[in-house]
Amino acid sequence: MNKFNKYIKGYISGIKSLLIGMRTSMKVFLQPKVTEEYPENRHTTLHIPERHRAKLIMIHDENNQHHCIACGLCQNACPNDTIKVISEMKEDEDGKKKKVLVKYQYDLGSCMFCELCVNACPHGAIAFSNDFENAVFEKDKLILQLNNEGATLAKNNKI
Amino acid sequence: MKQAFLNYYDITPVTTWIHETLCSVMPEGLAIFLESLAVGVIVLLMYAILAIILIYMERKVCAAFQCRIGPNRVGGKGGLLQVPADVIKILTKEIIHLKRADQLLYALAPFLVILASILTFSCLPWNNGAEILHMNIGILFVLAASSIGILGILLAGWSSNSKYTMIGAVRSGAMLISYELSIGITVLTMVMLSGTMDIQQIVYNQADGWNIFKGHIPAILAFVIYLIAGNAEANRGPFDLAEAEQELTAGYHTEYSGIHFGFFYLAEYLNLFITSGIAATLFLGGWMPLHIPGLDGFNAVMDYIPGIVWFLGKTFFVVFLLMWIKWTFPRLRIDQVLTLEWKYLMPLSLIVLVIMTACVVFGLVF
């Protein structure tokens, strides 16, 4: 008799658990889907976290001025030789000799997005943006110049 | 059979007219041959189209149960052309011949599987007057013909000379033979209620109420048992251990490619449809419209929906139920599968058969 009771109990609890499972899956069936339809949702629901590192940029303000003093710390910090800071010596109006940035060259193809360059920068001149659509057809196009053409050093050189 | 609504969409006059027209210009033998040819082409076409619809439905329903969208790129919105594209791809693939396989049986197996599937497919009651294979033991013929498929699966597994296929085939053989019992007993239960084995007659008997309402408790229990056993019979859902991808790559059809693989794939989906179609016939009234006693206006509206729409609607409803089961439960082990059948389903179906018999004898059915 004991065995029979066990059998019946097992039967009922089995059916119960199956029904719970079916209820759960029906709930999932009816809820909104989680799939992101990527190229279509570019301007609507696409969400890339702000701190996602996709591409190195140099921050320019509205007067087309950046904060890079061409010290080369980022270039030294980079483990992959991704960054090349090309600078020249110039005399300013006070007659002092100063290093001025000519070209800030960044090779996206060899960057591993470790953010050591951003951490090394004493003036917060560079940052990582979350603009992730970086695919190009030719390797040469991955070598980017980060400072805008004709951009100058900001006067107020504080962060 | 006195009800007028049965004749709204009866296509018997059309078929009779076609037959008489043909007979007036050619000998009767030739006419029958041509008609059979046409019906055969129609059956094969429907078979292929339904397979495409079912595969698409499976992918969409499966996606929804997993909180995804499913195919949505090929063919504009909703990915409607995804499955036709897959079909064309499979047609262009090479059929690989194995060196150490049993050539004859290896080539024969997919045809046996698809033959069994098409034979049972032709027994479904599509519409009033649209039965293709009509005999007075129709439901028995369905059970018998569907068993040929097991033979094909066993042959495929054995003849491809591979461990995976062999294990898959033996598993599926053991499982199908066990679950045939439950199917047989539940079908017998409904035969008990209808008093006939003729599929068309079973449908006619449900003109004044579907079997699942007429037979109340035992019929509902039988319906559930039939769904579980039918799912196993179609080699699907929690019972797909014959092709358990994670263990056996693809089970019995591992070594097949091209259209031979396509046949197995097609038969698998159509077996799902056939199982659901038989369930719809036995329990949900085949092509009979839904009638609620007392609501005459509602009943009259229902009568104007053609039988084929009713049949396909009910069948796809059952298909959805089976997909719901499939995408909810994890796969069972072979011993669990056999335990479920021999210790739980079979005794229950026998009890249901006895209850149904008692109900019919004492007039407790509607």
Short mmCIF file of C-alpha atoms in Angstrom, two decimals:
data_model
loop_
_atom_site.label_atom_id
_atom_site.label_comp_id
_atom_site.label_asym_id
_atom_site.label_seq_id
_atom_site.Cartn_x
_atom_site.Cartn_y
_atom_site.Cartn_z
CA MET A 1 0.00 0.00 0.00
CA ASN A 2 2.84 2.31 0.88
CA LYS A 3 4.39 1.71 -2.51
CA PHE A 4 1.10 2.42 -4.24
CA ASN A 5 0.70 5.71 -2.37
CA LYS A 6 4.20 6.66 -3.40
CA TYR A 7 3.38 5.89 -7.04
CA ILE A 8 0.25 8.04 -6.97
CA LYS A 9 2.06 10.86 -5.20
CA GLY A 10 4.88 10.72 -7.74
CA TYR A 11 2.32 10.82 -10.54
CA ILE A 12 0.59 13.91 -9.17
CA SER A 13 3.76 15.82 -8.30
CA GLY A 14 5.16 15.00 -11.73
CA ILE A 15 2.11 16.41 -13.50
CA LYS A 16 2.22 19.48 -11.26
CA SER A 17 5.84 20.25 -12.05
CA LEU A 18 5.23 19.74 -15.78
CA LEU A 19 2.35 22.22 -15.66
CA ILE A 20 4.50 24.75 -13.81
CA GLY A 21 7.12 24.38 -16.54
CA MET A 22 4.55 24.92 -19.27
CA ARG A 23 3.19 28.00 -17.51
CA THR A 24 6.68 29.46 -17.27
CA SER A 25 7.44 28.92 -20.94
CA MET A 26 4.09 30.40 -21.93
CA LYS A 27 4.96 33.50 -19.92
CA VAL A 28 8.20 33.83 -21.88
CA PHE A 29 6.30 33.25 -25.12
CA LEU A 30 4.05 36.20 -24.43
CA GLN A 31 6.58 38.66 -23.07
CA PRO A 32 8.36 41.16 -25.36
CA LYS A 33 11.38 39.70 -27.12
CA VAL A 34 14.91 40.62 -26.12
CA THR A 35 16.43 40.41 -29.60
CA GLU A 36 18.07 43.62 -30.82
CA GLU A 37 17.62 44.13 -34.54
CA TYR A 38 20.91 45.88 -34.98
CA PRO A 39 21.13 47.97 -38.13
CA GLU A 40 17.49 49.02 -37.82
CA ASN A 41 17.68 50.04 -34.17
CA ARG A 42 20.78 52.20 -34.64
CA HIS A 43 18.92 55.40 -33.92
CA THR A 44 16.17 54.05 -31.69
CA THR A 45 16.80 51.39 -29.07
CA LEU A 46 20.48 50.67 -29.56
CA HIS A 47 22.29 51.14 -26.27
CA ILE A 48 26.09 51.05 -26.00
CA PRO A 49 27.35 51.64 -22.46
CA GLU A 50 29.00 55.04 -22.09
CA ARG A 51 32.27 53.60 -20.80
CA HIS A 52 32.57 51.07 -23.63
CA ARG A 53 35.99 51.56 -25.26
CA ALA A 54 35.64 51.45 -29.00
CA LYS A 55 37.87 54.18 -30.40
CA LEU A 56 40.40 56.67 -29.08
CA ILE A 57 39.45 60.30 -29.63
CA MET A 58 41.03 63.62 -28.82
CA ILE A 59 38.66 65.97 -27.08
CA HIS A 60 38.18 69.27 -28.90
CA ASP A 61 36.16 72.16 -27.55
CA GLU A 62 33.91 74.48 -29.55
CA ASN A 63 36.86 76.73 -30.55
CA ASN A 64 38.61 73.76 -32.14
CA GLN A 65 41.11 73.63 -29.31
CA HIS A 66 42.48 70.55 -27.60
CA HIS A 67 44.45 69.97 -24.43
CA CYS A 68 47.34 67.91 -25.81
CA ILE A 69 50.76 69.33 -24.90
CA ALA A 70 52.55 66.68 -26.93
CA CYS A 71 54.40 65.30 -23.91
CA GLY A 72 54.37 61.79 -25.37
CA LEU A 73 53.37 60.01 -22.15
CA CYS A 74 50.60 58.21 -23.95
CA GLN A 75 52.98 57.05 -26.61
CA ASN A 76 55.28 55.66 -23.92
CA ALA A 77 52.41 54.04 -22.06
CA CYS A 78 51.09 52.24 -25.09
CA PRO A 79 52.15 48.57 -25.06
CA ASN A 80 51.42 48.13 -28.78
CA ASP A 81 53.05 51.22 -30.28
CA THR A 82 49.66 52.32 -31.42
CA ILE A 83 50.14 56.02 -30.83
CA LYS A 84 52.64 58.27 -32.53
CA VAL A 85 52.88 61.87 -31.31
CA ILE A 86 54.61 64.07 -33.87
CA SER A 87 55.58 67.46 -32.45
CA GLU A 88 57.80 70.41 -33.23
CA MET A 89 59.50 73.10 -31.13
CA LYS A 90 58.03 76.56 -31.49
CA GLU A 91 58.60 79.87 -29.86
CA ASP A 92 55.56 81.52 -28.37
CA GLU A 93 54.97 85.26 -28.03
CA ASP A 94 57.03 85.44 -24.79
CA GLY A 95 60.00 83.98 -26.57
CA LYS A 96 59.76 80.68 -24.71
CA LYS A 97 60.42 77.48 -26.62
CA LYS A 98 57.52 75.08 -26.44
CA LYS A 99 56.60 71.70 -27.87
CA VAL A 100 53.56 71.94 -30.12
CA LEU A 101 51.54 69.04 -31.43
CA VAL A 102 51.64 68.61 -35.19
CA LYS A 103 50.02 65.27 -35.68
CA TYR A 104 48.56 62.75 -33.27
CA GLN A 105 48.55 59.47 -35.15
CA TYR A 106 46.56 56.53 -33.84
CA ASP A 107 46.45 53.05 -35.39
CA LEU A 108 43.07 51.54 -34.59
CA GLY A 109 44.19 48.23 -36.08
CA SER A 110 46.79 47.57 -33.39
CA CYS A 111 44.96 49.12 -30.44
CA MET A 112 43.87 46.69 -27.75
CA PHE A 113 41.72 49.22 -25.88
CA CYS A 114 43.58 48.89 -22.57
CA GLU A 115 43.06 52.59 -21.78
CA LEU A 116 46.64 52.97 -20.46
CA CYS A 117 47.13 56.02 -22.70
CA VAL A 118 44.07 57.77 -21.28
CA ASN A 119 45.24 57.01 -17.74
CA ALA A 120 48.70 58.34 -18.52
CA CYS A 121 47.54 61.63 -19.99
CA PRO A 122 48.15 64.46 -17.47
CA HIS A 123 45.67 66.83 -19.12
CA GLY A 124 42.75 64.62 -20.03
CA ALA A 125 43.31 65.40 -23.70
CA ILE A 126 42.31 61.98 -24.98
CA ALA A 127 39.43 59.64 -24.17
CA PHE A 128 37.70 56.54 -25.43
CA SER A 129 34.37 56.98 -27.17
CA ASN A 130 31.71 54.31 -27.55
CA ASP A 131 31.38 54.88 -31.29
CA PHE A 132 31.88 51.25 -32.26
CA GLU A 133 31.20 51.08 -36.00
CA ASN A 134 34.82 51.16 -37.07
CA ALA A 135 34.92 48.56 -39.82
CA VAL A 136 36.66 49.66 -43.04
CA PHE A 137 37.65 47.85 -46.20
CA GLU A 138 41.31 48.87 -46.27
CA LYS A 139 43.92 48.55 -43.57
CA ASP A 140 45.33 52.03 -44.27
CA LYS A 141 42.06 53.60 -43.26
CA LEU A 142 42.55 52.34 -39.72
CA ILE A 143 45.42 54.78 -39.18
CA LEU A 144 43.69 57.88 -37.92
CA GLN A 145 44.78 61.41 -37.14
CA LEU A 146 43.11 62.41 -33.92
CA ASN A 147 43.82 66.14 -33.75
CA ASN A 148 41.64 68.21 -36.01
CA GLU A 149 43.22 70.13 -38.85
CA GLY A 150 44.21 73.58 -37.63
CA ALA A 151 43.41 72.85 -34.00
CA THR A 152 45.44 74.68 -31.39
CA LEU A 153 46.32 74.19 -27.74
CA ALA A 154 43.73 75.49 -25.34
CA LYS A 155 44.86 78.50 -23.33
CA ASN A 156 43.36 77.44 -20.06
CA ASN A 157 45.29 74.24 -19.85
CA LYS A 158 43.47 72.80 -16.86
CA ILE A 159 41.22 69.85 -16.97
CA MET B 1 -25.97 13.42 -41.25
CA LYS B 2 -29.29 15.15 -41.74
CA GLN B 3 -27.87 18.54 -40.88
CA ALA B 4 -27.88 20.89 -43.88
CA PHE B 5 -24.63 22.61 -43.00
CA LEU B 6 -22.69 19.48 -43.88
CA ASN B 7 -23.39 20.10 -47.55
CA TYR B 8 -22.23 23.73 -47.75
CA TYR B 9 -18.72 22.86 -48.80
CA ASP B 10 -19.18 19.25 -49.85
CA ILE B 11 -16.91 18.77 -52.84
CA THR B 12 -18.37 15.40 -53.84
CA PRO B 13 -20.47 16.94 -56.69
CA VAL B 14 -17.33 18.51 -58.14
CA THR B 15 -15.35 15.29 -58.03
CA THR B 16 -18.29 13.33 -59.47
CA TRP B 17 -18.64 15.88 -62.28
CA ILE B 18 -14.92 15.65 -63.09
CA HIS B 19 -15.11 11.87 -63.13
CA GLU B 20 -18.17 11.83 -65.40
CA THR B 21 -16.68 14.38 -67.81
CA LEU B 22 -13.49 12.35 -68.09
CA CYS B 23 -15.42 9.12 -68.56
CA SER B 24 -17.41 10.63 -71.43
CA VAL B 25 -14.23 11.18 -73.48
CA MET B 26 -12.09 8.20 -72.46
CA PRO B 27 -12.37 4.70 -71.00
CA GLU B 28 -13.05 4.58 -67.27
CA GLY B 29 -9.73 2.91 -66.45
CA LEU B 30 -7.77 5.76 -68.04
CA ALA B 31 -9.96 8.32 -66.31
CA ILE B 32 -9.31 6.77 -62.92
CA PHE B 33 -5.60 6.59 -63.70
CA LEU B 34 -5.49 10.29 -64.59
CA GLU B 35 -7.48 11.23 -61.50
CA SER B 36 -5.16 9.21 -59.27
CA LEU B 37 -2.18 10.92 -60.88
CA ALA B 38 -3.65 14.35 -60.26
CA VAL B 39 -4.54 13.50 -56.66
CA GLY B 40 -1.03 12.13 -56.13
CA VAL B 41 0.54 15.34 -57.41
CA ILE B 42 -1.76 17.39 -55.18
CA VAL B 43 -0.83 15.26 -52.14
CA LEU B 44 2.89 15.63 -52.81
CA LEU B 45 2.51 19.38 -53.35
CA MET B 46 0.56 19.81 -50.14
CA TYR B 47 3.13 17.67 -48.37
CA ALA B 48 5.98 19.92 -49.47
CA ILE B 49 4.12 23.17 -48.81
CA LEU B 50 2.97 22.07 -45.37
CA ALA B 51 6.52 21.02 -44.53
CA ILE B 52 7.75 24.52 -45.40
CA ILE B 53 4.98 26.12 -43.33
CA LEU B 54 5.70 23.81 -40.40
CA ILE B 55 9.44 24.44 -40.43
CA TYR B 56 8.83 28.18 -40.54
CA MET B 57 6.31 27.90 -37.72
CA GLU B 58 8.69 25.76 -35.68
CA ARG B 59 11.47 28.30 -36.02
CA LYS B 60 9.22 31.20 -35.11
CA VAL B 61 7.51 29.45 -32.19
CA CYS B 62 10.80 28.11 -30.86
CA ALA B 63 12.25 31.61 -31.05
CA ALA B 64 9.31 33.07 -29.18
CA PHE B 65 9.62 30.48 -26.43
CA GLN B 66 13.27 31.46 -26.07
CA CYS B 67 12.44 35.16 -26.07
CA ARG B 68 13.95 35.69 -29.51
CA ILE B 69 12.44 36.88 -32.81
CA GLY B 70 13.54 34.09 -35.13
CA PRO B 71 14.24 34.39 -38.84
CA ASN B 72 13.51 37.97 -39.89
CA ARG B 73 15.86 38.91 -42.71
CA VAL B 74 15.43 36.69 -45.80
CA GLY B 75 12.41 37.70 -47.83
CA GLY B 76 11.49 41.00 -46.29
CA LYS B 77 9.66 41.36 -43.03
CA GLY B 78 9.29 38.20 -40.98
CA GLY B 79 11.85 36.15 -42.91
CA LEU B 80 9.16 34.44 -45.01
CA LEU B 81 11.62 33.23 -47.65
CA GLN B 82 14.07 31.74 -45.16
CA VAL B 83 12.72 28.19 -45.37
CA PRO B 84 12.30 28.13 -49.18
CA ALA B 85 15.91 29.31 -49.39
CA ASP B 86 16.97 26.46 -47.10
CA VAL B 87 15.01 24.01 -49.24
CA ILE B 88 16.77 25.18 -52.40
CA LYS B 89 20.10 24.90 -50.62
CA ILE B 90 19.41 21.32 -49.57
CA LEU B 91 18.36 20.42 -53.13
CA THR B 92 21.70 21.58 -54.50
CA LYS B 93 23.73 19.47 -52.07
CA GLU B 94 25.59 16.36 -53.07
CA ILE B 95 24.29 12.95 -52.02
CA ILE B 96 27.27 11.26 -50.41
CA HIS B 97 27.67 7.52 -50.94
CA LEU B 98 29.31 5.67 -48.09
CA LYS B 99 31.91 3.05 -48.97
CA ARG B 100 31.17 0.46 -46.31
CA ALA B 101 27.45 1.01 -45.96
CA ASP B 102 24.82 -1.49 -47.02
CA GLN B 103 24.12 0.29 -50.30
CA LEU B 104 20.61 -0.99 -51.01
CA LEU B 105 19.20 -0.47 -47.52
CA TYR B 106 21.05 2.82 -47.15
CA ALA B 107 19.33 4.13 -50.26
CA LEU B 108 15.99 2.55 -49.37
CA ALA B 109 15.60 3.85 -45.81
CA PRO B 110 14.65 7.49 -46.52
CA PHE B 111 12.05 6.34 -49.02
CA LEU B 112 10.47 3.99 -46.47
CA VAL B 113 10.24 6.81 -43.97
CA ILE B 114 8.68 9.23 -46.44
CA LEU B 115 6.38 6.52 -47.83
CA ALA B 116 4.93 5.81 -44.39
CA SER B 117 4.53 9.51 -43.81
CA ILE B 118 2.73 10.15 -47.11
CA LEU B 119 0.47 7.11 -46.66
CA THR B 120 -0.76 8.34 -43.29
CA PHE B 121 -0.91 11.88 -44.64
CA SER B 122 -3.38 10.76 -47.31
CA CYS B 123 -5.77 9.39 -44.68
CA LEU B 124 -6.47 12.75 -43.08
CA PRO B 125 -10.02 14.09 -43.52
CA TRP B 126 -9.40 17.42 -45.24
CA ASN B 127 -12.91 18.44 -46.02
CA ASN B 128 -16.33 17.00 -46.61
CA GLY B 129 -15.89 14.68 -49.57
CA ALA B 130 -12.15 15.32 -49.77
CA GLU B 131 -10.92 12.14 -48.18
CA ILE B 132 -8.14 10.66 -50.30
CA LEU B 133 -7.75 7.18 -48.87
CA HIS B 134 -11.12 6.09 -47.60
CA MET B 135 -11.71 2.70 -46.03
CA ASN B 136 -13.83 1.39 -43.23
CA ILE B 137 -10.80 0.59 -41.05
CA GLY B 138 -9.09 3.90 -41.78
CA ILE B 139 -7.72 4.56 -38.30
CA LEU B 140 -6.22 1.06 -38.12
CA PHE B 141 -4.59 1.68 -41.49
CA VAL B 142 -3.08 4.90 -40.14
CA LEU B 143 -1.57 3.06 -37.17
CA ALA B 144 -0.26 0.29 -39.43
CA ALA B 145 1.19 2.60 -42.07
CA SER B 146 2.86 4.87 -39.56
CA SER B 147 4.77 1.84 -38.24
CA ILE B 148 6.57 1.48 -41.58
CA GLY B 149 8.42 4.65 -40.67
CA ILE B 150 10.09 2.90 -37.73
CA LEU B 151 11.41 0.31 -40.16
CA GLY B 152 12.96 3.07 -42.23
CA ILE B 153 14.59 4.60 -39.17
CA LEU B 154 16.01 1.26 -38.03
CA LEU B 155 17.31 0.51 -41.53
CA ALA B 156 18.87 3.94 -41.83
CA GLY B 157 20.64 3.48 -38.53
CA TRP B 158 21.86 0.00 -39.28
CA SER B 159 22.87 0.40 -42.90
CA SER B 160 24.99 3.52 -42.52
CA ASN B 161 27.52 1.50 -40.53
CA SER B 162 28.17 4.08 -37.85
CA LYS B 163 27.90 3.97 -34.07
CA TYR B 164 25.92 7.19 -33.79
CA THR B 165 23.27 6.13 -36.25
CA MET B 166 23.04 2.65 -34.73
CA ILE B 167 22.50 3.95 -31.20
CA GLY B 168 20.00 6.50 -32.43
CA ALA B 169 18.06 3.92 -34.41
CA VAL B 170 17.91 1.39 -31.59
CA ARG B 171 16.77 4.05 -29.15
CA SER B 172 14.08 5.25 -31.48
CA GLY B 173 12.99 1.69 -32.23
CA ALA B 174 12.58 0.87 -28.55
CA MET B 175 10.77 4.13 -27.92
CA LEU B 176 8.42 4.02 -30.90
CA ILE B 177 7.37 0.44 -30.29
CA SER B 178 6.56 1.25 -26.65
CA TYR B 179 4.62 4.40 -27.39
CA GLU B 180 2.65 2.71 -30.14
CA LEU B 181 0.85 0.94 -27.28
CA SER B 182 -0.45 4.12 -25.71
CA ILE B 183 -1.42 5.49 -29.09
CA GLY B 184 -3.24 2.28 -29.93
CA ILE B 185 -5.13 2.22 -26.65
CA THR B 186 -6.17 5.88 -26.80
CA VAL B 187 -7.28 5.48 -30.41
CA LEU B 188 -9.24 2.43 -29.29
CA THR B 189 -10.84 4.59 -26.59
CA MET B 190 -12.09 7.00 -29.21
CA VAL B 191 -13.16 4.19 -31.49
CA MET B 192 -15.18 2.93 -28.53
CA LEU B 193 -16.88 6.30 -28.30
CA SER B 194 -17.51 6.66 -32.04
CA GLY B 195 -18.37 3.04 -32.66
CA THR B 196 -16.51 3.01 -35.98
CA MET B 197 -12.97 2.89 -37.37
CA ASP B 198 -13.89 4.76 -40.54
CA ILE B 199 -12.19 8.17 -40.33
CA GLN B 200 -14.87 9.94 -42.35
CA GLN B 201 -17.57 8.33 -40.22
CA ILE B 202 -15.78 9.36 -37.01
CA VAL B 203 -15.88 12.94 -38.27
CA TYR B 204 -19.56 12.69 -39.23
CA ASN B 205 -20.41 11.39 -35.76
CA GLN B 206 -19.03 14.60 -34.31
CA ALA B 207 -21.51 16.81 -36.18
CA ASP B 208 -23.50 17.29 -32.97
CA GLY B 209 -20.47 17.88 -30.75
CA TRP B 210 -16.80 17.14 -30.81
CA ASN B 211 -15.61 13.94 -29.18
CA ILE B 212 -13.67 15.79 -26.53
CA PHE B 213 -16.97 17.33 -25.32
CA LYS B 214 -19.03 14.21 -25.90
CA GLY B 215 -16.65 11.95 -24.00
CA HIS B 216 -15.88 14.55 -21.30
CA ILE B 217 -13.39 13.29 -18.65
CA PRO B 218 -12.12 10.08 -20.29
CA ALA B 219 -11.88 11.85 -23.66
CA ILE B 220 -9.83 14.71 -22.21
CA LEU B 221 -7.51 12.24 -20.46
CA ALA B 222 -7.19 10.27 -23.68
CA PHE B 223 -6.41 13.50 -25.54
CA VAL B 224 -3.55 14.30 -23.17
CA ILE B 225 -2.18 10.76 -23.36
CA TYR B 226 -2.44 10.84 -27.14
CA LEU B 227 -0.54 14.13 -27.28
CA ILE B 228 2.30 12.77 -25.14
CA ALA B 229 2.53 9.47 -26.99
CA GLY B 230 2.10 11.19 -30.35
CA ASN B 231 4.95 13.52 -29.52
CA ALA B 232 7.11 10.48 -28.85
CA GLU B 233 5.88 8.84 -32.04
CA ALA B 234 6.88 11.89 -34.07
CA ASN B 235 10.38 11.66 -32.53
CA ARG B 236 10.13 15.14 -31.14
CA GLY B 237 10.09 17.21 -28.07
CA PRO B 238 11.37 15.77 -24.85
CA PHE B 239 11.48 12.42 -26.64
CA ASP B 240 13.96 13.32 -29.38
CA LEU B 241 16.64 11.08 -27.97
CA ALA B 242 16.86 9.28 -31.30
CA GLU B 243 18.70 12.26 -32.70
CA ALA B 244 19.97 13.84 -29.50
CA GLU B 245 22.30 16.38 -31.10
CA GLN B 246 24.52 16.72 -28.08
CA GLU B 247 25.26 13.00 -27.83
CA LEU B 248 24.72 11.49 -31.27
CA THR B 249 25.35 14.40 -33.69
CA ALA B 250 22.09 13.73 -35.54
CA GLY B 251 21.14 10.19 -34.55
CA TYR B 252 19.91 7.86 -37.24
CA HIS B 253 20.35 10.31 -40.14
CA THR B 254 23.90 11.39 -39.31
CA GLU B 255 25.37 9.86 -42.46
CA TYR B 256 22.77 11.19 -44.87
CA SER B 257 23.16 14.28 -46.98
CA GLY B 258 21.36 16.22 -49.64
CA ILE B 259 17.81 15.28 -50.47
CA HIS B 260 18.02 11.97 -48.59
CA PHE B 261 18.56 13.94 -45.41
CA GLY B 262 15.82 16.26 -46.62
CA PHE B 263 13.41 13.32 -46.76
CA PHE B 264 14.07 12.47 -43.11
CA TYR B 265 13.69 16.10 -42.16
CA LEU B 266 10.49 16.46 -44.16
CA ALA B 267 9.03 13.25 -42.72
CA GLU B 268 9.83 14.38 -39.20
CA TYR B 269 7.85 17.59 -39.59
CA LEU B 270 5.02 15.97 -41.48
CA ASN B 271 4.76 13.28 -38.81
CA LEU B 272 4.19 16.10 -36.38
CA PHE B 273 1.43 17.39 -38.66
CA ILE B 274 -0.08 13.92 -39.09
CA THR B 275 -0.06 13.25 -35.35
CA SER B 276 -1.81 16.56 -34.81
CA GLY B 277 -4.20 15.89 -37.68
CA ILE B 278 -5.23 12.54 -36.23
CA ALA B 279 -5.65 14.18 -32.82
CA ALA B 280 -7.82 16.86 -34.43
CA THR B 281 -9.85 14.18 -36.18
CA LEU B 282 -10.36 11.92 -33.18
CA PHE B 283 -10.88 14.52 -30.47
CA LEU B 284 -11.61 17.89 -32.05
CA GLY B 285 -14.02 16.90 -34.77
CA GLY B 286 -11.90 16.94 -37.94
CA TRP B 287 -13.42 19.44 -40.37
CA MET B 288 -16.59 19.88 -38.28
CA PRO B 289 -17.36 23.47 -37.25
CA LEU B 290 -17.62 24.42 -33.60
CA HIS B 291 -21.18 24.42 -32.31
CA ILE B 292 -22.31 25.75 -28.98
CA PRO B 293 -25.82 24.51 -28.08
CA GLY B 294 -28.28 27.36 -27.81
CA LEU B 295 -26.30 29.96 -29.77
CA ASP B 296 -27.96 29.49 -33.17
CA GLY B 297 -26.60 32.68 -34.77
CA PHE B 298 -23.06 31.83 -33.72
CA ASN B 299 -23.47 28.28 -35.01
CA ALA B 300 -24.76 29.52 -38.37
CA VAL B 301 -21.72 31.79 -38.77
CA MET B 302 -19.39 28.91 -37.89
CA ASP B 303 -21.09 26.74 -40.53
CA TYR B 304 -20.04 29.11 -43.29
CA ILE B 305 -16.33 28.59 -42.56
CA PRO B 306 -15.12 25.89 -44.98
CA GLY B 307 -14.16 22.50 -43.55
CA ILE B 308 -10.56 22.70 -44.70
CA VAL B 309 -10.09 25.89 -42.69
CA TRP B 310 -11.50 24.17 -39.62
CA PHE B 311 -9.29 21.15 -40.14
CA LEU B 312 -6.11 23.13 -40.70
CA GLY B 313 -6.94 25.47 -37.83
CA LYS B 314 -7.45 22.63 -35.37
CA THR B 315 -4.38 20.79 -36.61
CA PHE B 316 -2.16 23.83 -36.29
CA PHE B 317 -3.58 24.42 -32.82
CA VAL B 318 -2.48 20.92 -31.81
CA VAL B 319 0.86 21.47 -33.57
CA PHE B 320 1.30 24.54 -31.41
CA LEU B 321 0.52 22.52 -28.27
CA LEU B 322 3.17 19.97 -29.28
CA MET B 323 5.70 22.72 -29.96
CA TRP B 324 4.92 24.23 -26.59
CA ILE B 325 5.72 20.87 -24.99
CA LYS B 326 8.85 20.45 -27.08
CA TRP B 327 10.36 23.79 -26.22
CA THR B 328 9.50 23.57 -22.52
CA PHE B 329 10.87 20.25 -21.34
CA PRO B 330 14.42 18.90 -21.42
CA ARG B 331 15.19 15.63 -23.18
CA LEU B 332 14.58 12.38 -21.26
CA ARG B 333 17.04 9.54 -20.90
CA ILE B 334 16.11 6.27 -22.61
CA ASP B 335 15.27 4.55 -19.31
CA GLN B 336 13.14 7.50 -18.24
CA VAL B 337 11.31 7.43 -21.55
CA LEU B 338 10.50 3.76 -21.18
CA THR B 339 9.56 4.19 -17.51
CA LEU B 340 7.16 6.97 -18.43
CA GLU B 341 5.48 4.77 -21.00
CA TRP B 342 5.34 1.42 -19.23
CA LYS B 343 4.76 2.57 -15.65
CA TYR B 344 2.67 5.68 -16.12
CA LEU B 345 1.12 6.24 -19.53
CA MET B 346 0.14 2.67 -20.40
CA PRO B 347 -1.68 1.90 -17.11
CA LEU B 348 -3.42 5.27 -17.29
CA SER B 349 -4.54 4.72 -20.87
CA LEU B 350 -5.89 1.26 -19.93
CA ILE B 351 -7.84 2.82 -17.06
CA VAL B 352 -9.16 5.49 -19.41
CA LEU B 353 -10.23 2.80 -21.86
CA VAL B 354 -12.16 1.01 -19.09
CA ILE B 355 -13.78 4.26 -17.93
CA MET B 356 -14.76 5.12 -21.49
CA THR B 357 -16.24 1.67 -22.01
CA ALA B 358 -18.26 2.03 -18.81
CA CYS B 359 -19.44 5.49 -19.84
CA VAL B 360 -20.53 4.26 -23.27
CA VAL B 361 -22.24 1.17 -21.86
CA PHE B 362 -24.17 3.12 -19.23
CA GLY B 363 -24.95 5.95 -21.64
CA LEU B 364 -22.97 8.57 -19.73
CA VAL B 365 -21.67 10.20 -22.91
CA PHE B 366 -23.51 13.00 -24.68
#
